[in-house]
CSV table of C-alpha atoms in Angstrom, one decimal:
chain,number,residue,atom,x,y,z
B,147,UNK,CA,-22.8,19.7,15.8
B,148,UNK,CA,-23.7,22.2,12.7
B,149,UNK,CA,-20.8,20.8,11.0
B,150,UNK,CA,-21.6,17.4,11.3
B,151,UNK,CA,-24.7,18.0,10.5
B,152,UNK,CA,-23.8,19.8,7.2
B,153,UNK,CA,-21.6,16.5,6.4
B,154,UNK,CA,-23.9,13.7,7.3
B,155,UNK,CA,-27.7,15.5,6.6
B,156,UNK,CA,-29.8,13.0,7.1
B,157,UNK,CA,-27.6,10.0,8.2
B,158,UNK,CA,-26.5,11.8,10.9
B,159,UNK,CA,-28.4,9.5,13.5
B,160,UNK,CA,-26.4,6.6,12.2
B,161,UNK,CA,-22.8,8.6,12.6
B,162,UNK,CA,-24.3,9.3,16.0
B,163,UNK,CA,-24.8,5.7,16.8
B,164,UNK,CA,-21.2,4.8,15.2
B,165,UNK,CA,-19.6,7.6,17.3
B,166,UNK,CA,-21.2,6.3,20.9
B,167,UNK,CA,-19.9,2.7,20.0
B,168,UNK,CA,-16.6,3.8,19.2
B,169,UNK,CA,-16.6,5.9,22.0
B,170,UNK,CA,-18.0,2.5,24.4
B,171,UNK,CA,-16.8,-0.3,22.5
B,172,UNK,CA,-13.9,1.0,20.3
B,173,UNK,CA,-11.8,2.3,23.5
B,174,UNK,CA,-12.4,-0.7,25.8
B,175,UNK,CA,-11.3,-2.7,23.1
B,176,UNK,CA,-8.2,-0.8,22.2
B,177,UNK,CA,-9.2,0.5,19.0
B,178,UNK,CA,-9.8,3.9,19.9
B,179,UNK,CA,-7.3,5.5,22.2
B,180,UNK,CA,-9.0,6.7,25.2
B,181,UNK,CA,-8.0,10.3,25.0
B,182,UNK,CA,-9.8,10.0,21.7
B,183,UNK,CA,-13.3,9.5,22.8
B,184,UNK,CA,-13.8,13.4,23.4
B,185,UNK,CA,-12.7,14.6,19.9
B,186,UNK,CA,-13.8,11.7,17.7
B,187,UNK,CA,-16.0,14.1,15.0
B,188,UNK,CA,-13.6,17.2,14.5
B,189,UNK,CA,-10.8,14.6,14.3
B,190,UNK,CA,-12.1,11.2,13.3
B,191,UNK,CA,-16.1,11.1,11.8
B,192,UNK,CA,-15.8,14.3,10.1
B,193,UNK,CA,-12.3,14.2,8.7
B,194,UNK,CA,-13.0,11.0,7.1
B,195,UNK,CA,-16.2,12.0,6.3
B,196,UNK,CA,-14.7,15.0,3.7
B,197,UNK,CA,-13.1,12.0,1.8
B,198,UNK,CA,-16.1,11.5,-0.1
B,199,UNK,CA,-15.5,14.6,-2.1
B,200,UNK,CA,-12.8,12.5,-4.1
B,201,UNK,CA,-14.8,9.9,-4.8
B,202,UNK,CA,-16.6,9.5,-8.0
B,203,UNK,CA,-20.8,8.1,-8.0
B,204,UNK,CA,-21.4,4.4,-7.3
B,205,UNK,CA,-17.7,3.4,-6.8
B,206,UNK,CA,-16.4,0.2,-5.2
B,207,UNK,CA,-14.3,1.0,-2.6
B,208,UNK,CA,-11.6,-0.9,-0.6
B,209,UNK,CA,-10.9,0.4,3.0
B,210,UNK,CA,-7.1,-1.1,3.5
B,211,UNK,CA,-6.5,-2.1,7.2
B,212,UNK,CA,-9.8,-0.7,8.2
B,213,UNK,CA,-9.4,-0.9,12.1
B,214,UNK,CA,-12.3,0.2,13.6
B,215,UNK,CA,-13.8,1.7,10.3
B,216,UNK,CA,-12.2,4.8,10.0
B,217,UNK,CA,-12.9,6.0,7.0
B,218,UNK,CA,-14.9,3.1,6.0
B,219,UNK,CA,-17.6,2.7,7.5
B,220,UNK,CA,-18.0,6.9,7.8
B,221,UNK,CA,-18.0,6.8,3.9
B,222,UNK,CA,-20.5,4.0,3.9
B,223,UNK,CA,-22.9,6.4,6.1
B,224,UNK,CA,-22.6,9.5,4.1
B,225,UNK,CA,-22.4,7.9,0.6
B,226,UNK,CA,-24.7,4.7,0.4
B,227,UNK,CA,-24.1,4.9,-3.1
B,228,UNK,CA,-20.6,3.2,-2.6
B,229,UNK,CA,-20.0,-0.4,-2.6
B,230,UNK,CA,-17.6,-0.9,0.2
B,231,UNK,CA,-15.3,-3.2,1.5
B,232,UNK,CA,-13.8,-3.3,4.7
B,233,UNK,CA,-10.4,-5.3,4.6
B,234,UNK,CA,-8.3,-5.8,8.0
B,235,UNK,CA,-6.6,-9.0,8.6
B,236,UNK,CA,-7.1,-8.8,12.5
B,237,UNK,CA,-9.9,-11.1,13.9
B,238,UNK,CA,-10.9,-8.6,16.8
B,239,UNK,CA,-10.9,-6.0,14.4
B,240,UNK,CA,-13.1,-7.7,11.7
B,241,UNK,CA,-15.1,-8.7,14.9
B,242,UNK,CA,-15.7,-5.1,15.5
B,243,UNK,CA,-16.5,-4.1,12.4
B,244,UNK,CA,-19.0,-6.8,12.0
B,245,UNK,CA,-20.8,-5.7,14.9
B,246,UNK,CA,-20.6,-2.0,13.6
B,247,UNK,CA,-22.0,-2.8,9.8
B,248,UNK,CA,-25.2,-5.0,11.9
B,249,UNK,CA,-25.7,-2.4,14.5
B,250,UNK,CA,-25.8,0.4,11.6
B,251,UNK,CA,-27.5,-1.6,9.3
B,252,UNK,CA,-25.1,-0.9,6.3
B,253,UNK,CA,-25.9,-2.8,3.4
B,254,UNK,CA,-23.4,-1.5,1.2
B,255,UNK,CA,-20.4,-2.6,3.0
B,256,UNK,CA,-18.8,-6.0,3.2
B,257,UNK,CA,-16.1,-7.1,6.0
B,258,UNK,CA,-13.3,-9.4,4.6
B,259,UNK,CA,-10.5,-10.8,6.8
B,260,UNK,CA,-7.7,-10.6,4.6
B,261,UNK,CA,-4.4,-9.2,4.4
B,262,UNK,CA,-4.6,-6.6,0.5
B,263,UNK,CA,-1.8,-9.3,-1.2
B,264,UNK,CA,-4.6,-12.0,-0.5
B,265,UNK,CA,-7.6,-10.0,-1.5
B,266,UNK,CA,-5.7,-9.1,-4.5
B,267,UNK,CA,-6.2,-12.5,-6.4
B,268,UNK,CA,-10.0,-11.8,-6.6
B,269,UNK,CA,-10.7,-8.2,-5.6
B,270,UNK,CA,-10.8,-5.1,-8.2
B,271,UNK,CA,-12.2,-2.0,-7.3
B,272,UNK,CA,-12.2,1.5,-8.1
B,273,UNK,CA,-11.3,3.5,-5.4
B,274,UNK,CA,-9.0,1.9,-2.4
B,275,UNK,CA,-8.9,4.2,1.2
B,276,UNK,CA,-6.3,4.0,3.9
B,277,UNK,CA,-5.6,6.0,6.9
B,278,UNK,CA,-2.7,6.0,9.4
B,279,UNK,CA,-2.1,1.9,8.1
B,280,UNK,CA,1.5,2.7,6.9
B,281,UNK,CA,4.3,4.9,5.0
B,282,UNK,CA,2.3,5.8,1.0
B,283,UNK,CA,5.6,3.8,-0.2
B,284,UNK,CA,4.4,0.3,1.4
B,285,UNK,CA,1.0,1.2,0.9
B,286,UNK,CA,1.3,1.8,-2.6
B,287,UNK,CA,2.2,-2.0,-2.9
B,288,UNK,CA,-0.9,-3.3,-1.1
B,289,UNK,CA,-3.1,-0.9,-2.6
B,290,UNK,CA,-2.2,-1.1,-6.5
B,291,UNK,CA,-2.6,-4.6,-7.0
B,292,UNK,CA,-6.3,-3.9,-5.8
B,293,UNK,CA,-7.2,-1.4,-8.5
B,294,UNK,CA,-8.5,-1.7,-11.5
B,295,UNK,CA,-7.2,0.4,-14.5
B,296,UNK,CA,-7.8,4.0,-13.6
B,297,UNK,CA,-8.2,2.9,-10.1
B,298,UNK,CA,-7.4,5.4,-7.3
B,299,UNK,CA,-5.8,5.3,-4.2
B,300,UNK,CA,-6.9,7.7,-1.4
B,301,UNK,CA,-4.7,7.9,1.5
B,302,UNK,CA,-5.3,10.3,4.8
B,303,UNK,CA,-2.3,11.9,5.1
B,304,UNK,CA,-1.1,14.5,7.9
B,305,UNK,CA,2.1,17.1,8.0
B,306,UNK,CA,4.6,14.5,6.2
B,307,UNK,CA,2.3,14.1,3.1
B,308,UNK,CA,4.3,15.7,0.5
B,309,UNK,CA,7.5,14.1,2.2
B,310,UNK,CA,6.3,10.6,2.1
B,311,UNK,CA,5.0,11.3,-2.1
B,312,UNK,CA,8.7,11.9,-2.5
B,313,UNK,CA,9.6,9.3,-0.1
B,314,UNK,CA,7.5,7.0,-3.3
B,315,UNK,CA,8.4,8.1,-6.4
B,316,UNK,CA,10.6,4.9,-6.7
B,317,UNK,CA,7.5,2.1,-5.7
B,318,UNK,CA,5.0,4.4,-8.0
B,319,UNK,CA,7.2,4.4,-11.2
B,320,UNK,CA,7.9,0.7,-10.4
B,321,UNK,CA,3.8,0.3,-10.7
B,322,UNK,CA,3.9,2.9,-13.7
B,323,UNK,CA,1.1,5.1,-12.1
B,324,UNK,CA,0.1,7.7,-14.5
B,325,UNK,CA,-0.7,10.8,-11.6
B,326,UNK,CA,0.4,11.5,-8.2
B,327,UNK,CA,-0.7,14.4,-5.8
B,328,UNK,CA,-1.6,16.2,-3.2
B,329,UNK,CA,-5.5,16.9,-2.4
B,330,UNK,CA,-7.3,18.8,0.3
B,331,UNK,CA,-11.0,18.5,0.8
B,332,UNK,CA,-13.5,19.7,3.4
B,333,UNK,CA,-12.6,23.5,3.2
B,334,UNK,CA,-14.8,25.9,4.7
B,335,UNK,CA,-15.8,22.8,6.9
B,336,UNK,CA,-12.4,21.0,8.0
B,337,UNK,CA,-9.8,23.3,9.6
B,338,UNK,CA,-7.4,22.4,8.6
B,339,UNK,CA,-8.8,21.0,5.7
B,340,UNK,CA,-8.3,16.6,5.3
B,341,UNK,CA,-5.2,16.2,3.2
B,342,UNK,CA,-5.2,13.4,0.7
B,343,UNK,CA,-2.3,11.1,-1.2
B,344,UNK,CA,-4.3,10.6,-4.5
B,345,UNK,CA,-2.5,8.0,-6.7
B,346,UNK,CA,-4.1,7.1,-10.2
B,347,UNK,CA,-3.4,3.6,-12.0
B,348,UNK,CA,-2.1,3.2,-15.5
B,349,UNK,CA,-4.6,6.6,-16.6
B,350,UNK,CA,-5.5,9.9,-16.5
B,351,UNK,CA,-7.9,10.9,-13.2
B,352,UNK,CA,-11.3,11.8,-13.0
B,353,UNK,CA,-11.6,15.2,-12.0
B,354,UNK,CA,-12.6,15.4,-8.4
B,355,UNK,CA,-14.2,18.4,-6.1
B,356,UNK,CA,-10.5,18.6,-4.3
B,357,UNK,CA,-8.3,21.3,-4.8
B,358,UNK,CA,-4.8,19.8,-6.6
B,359,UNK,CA,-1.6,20.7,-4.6
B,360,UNK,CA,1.1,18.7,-6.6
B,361,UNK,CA,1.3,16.3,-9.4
B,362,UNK,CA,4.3,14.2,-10.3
């Protein structure tokens, strides 16, 4: 637990609490696969955890398709300077999540049942987080429309990262994104390190503590 412990510092009781749940809870509710529950902080808590390396002081934050919270609700515990929302259009899910944000007592987080093209009419934020939701070319659709100008997008991607960047070029010119790339964040504490689709809205990026792979 040294690593978790470096990640989390003083919230770590809380991740703690949000691990057992997601070990108890998640599983026999099918959002965590079972073979999960024995490798949810090298794979799950702390490689979502790393993602707040990319994101700028006292953001608002979207987590698309949240699911069971992942990275949502770990960035809520680690940063509680974000403003987050948790967006999953799934009533068990949102039920879950709910249950999570009490039982943690996360003020800084908000759970909306919505689909992003709903939550687009009235939501604008600065930073918008996915993992394993879908392909970077659909989720470049949902997530855009959410952003505000110089919004980012943060998606947790694995070995087909680069592919699916190329895979987008097409939906990201459509949406006239300014920068596209490749990030890696957590080295020294990740191995591998979390890899990141970082897509920035209509201006240059802030600079960010991740190390840049590719730009487009």
């Amino acid at each position: 637990m040294g690593i978790a412990l470096e990640v989390f510092g003083d919230a770590l009781p809380v991740a703690e609490r949000y691990a057992a749940f997601l070990a108890d809870a998640g599983v026999e509710r099918g959002l965590i696969g079972p073979r999960e529950a024995d490798r949810l902080w090298e794979r799950h808590l702390i490689n979502c955890a790393v993602v707040a390396e990319a994101i700028p002081e006292g953001a608002t934050v979207v987590d698309i398709g949240s699911g069971a919270g992942l990275p949502g609700i770990v960035l809520a515990i680690v940063r509680p300077d974000l403003s987050i929302t948790l967006l999953e259009p799934l009533l068990r899910r949102t039920t879950f999540l709910n249950e999570c944000v009490g039982m943690l007592e996360l003020p800084n987080v908000e759970v909306r049942r919505a689909r992003a093209e709903e939550a687009a009419k009235d939501l604008s934020v600065d930073v918008a987080t996915a993992r394993a939701v879908a392909p970077l070319e659909r989720l470049a659709k949902w997530a855009l429309p959410l952003l505000r100008p110089g919004g980012e997008l943060l998606a947790l991607k694995g070995e087909r990262a680069a592919a699916e960047l190329d895979e987008a070029q097409p939906v990201l010119q459509r949406f006239g994104v300014r920068t596209a790339e490749l990030l890696q964040v957590g080295r020294g504490r990740v191995d591998p390190p979390t890899t990141l689709v970082r897509v920035v809205a209509e201006r240059a990026p802030r600079r960010t503590k991740g190390s840049r792979k590719r730009s487009s």
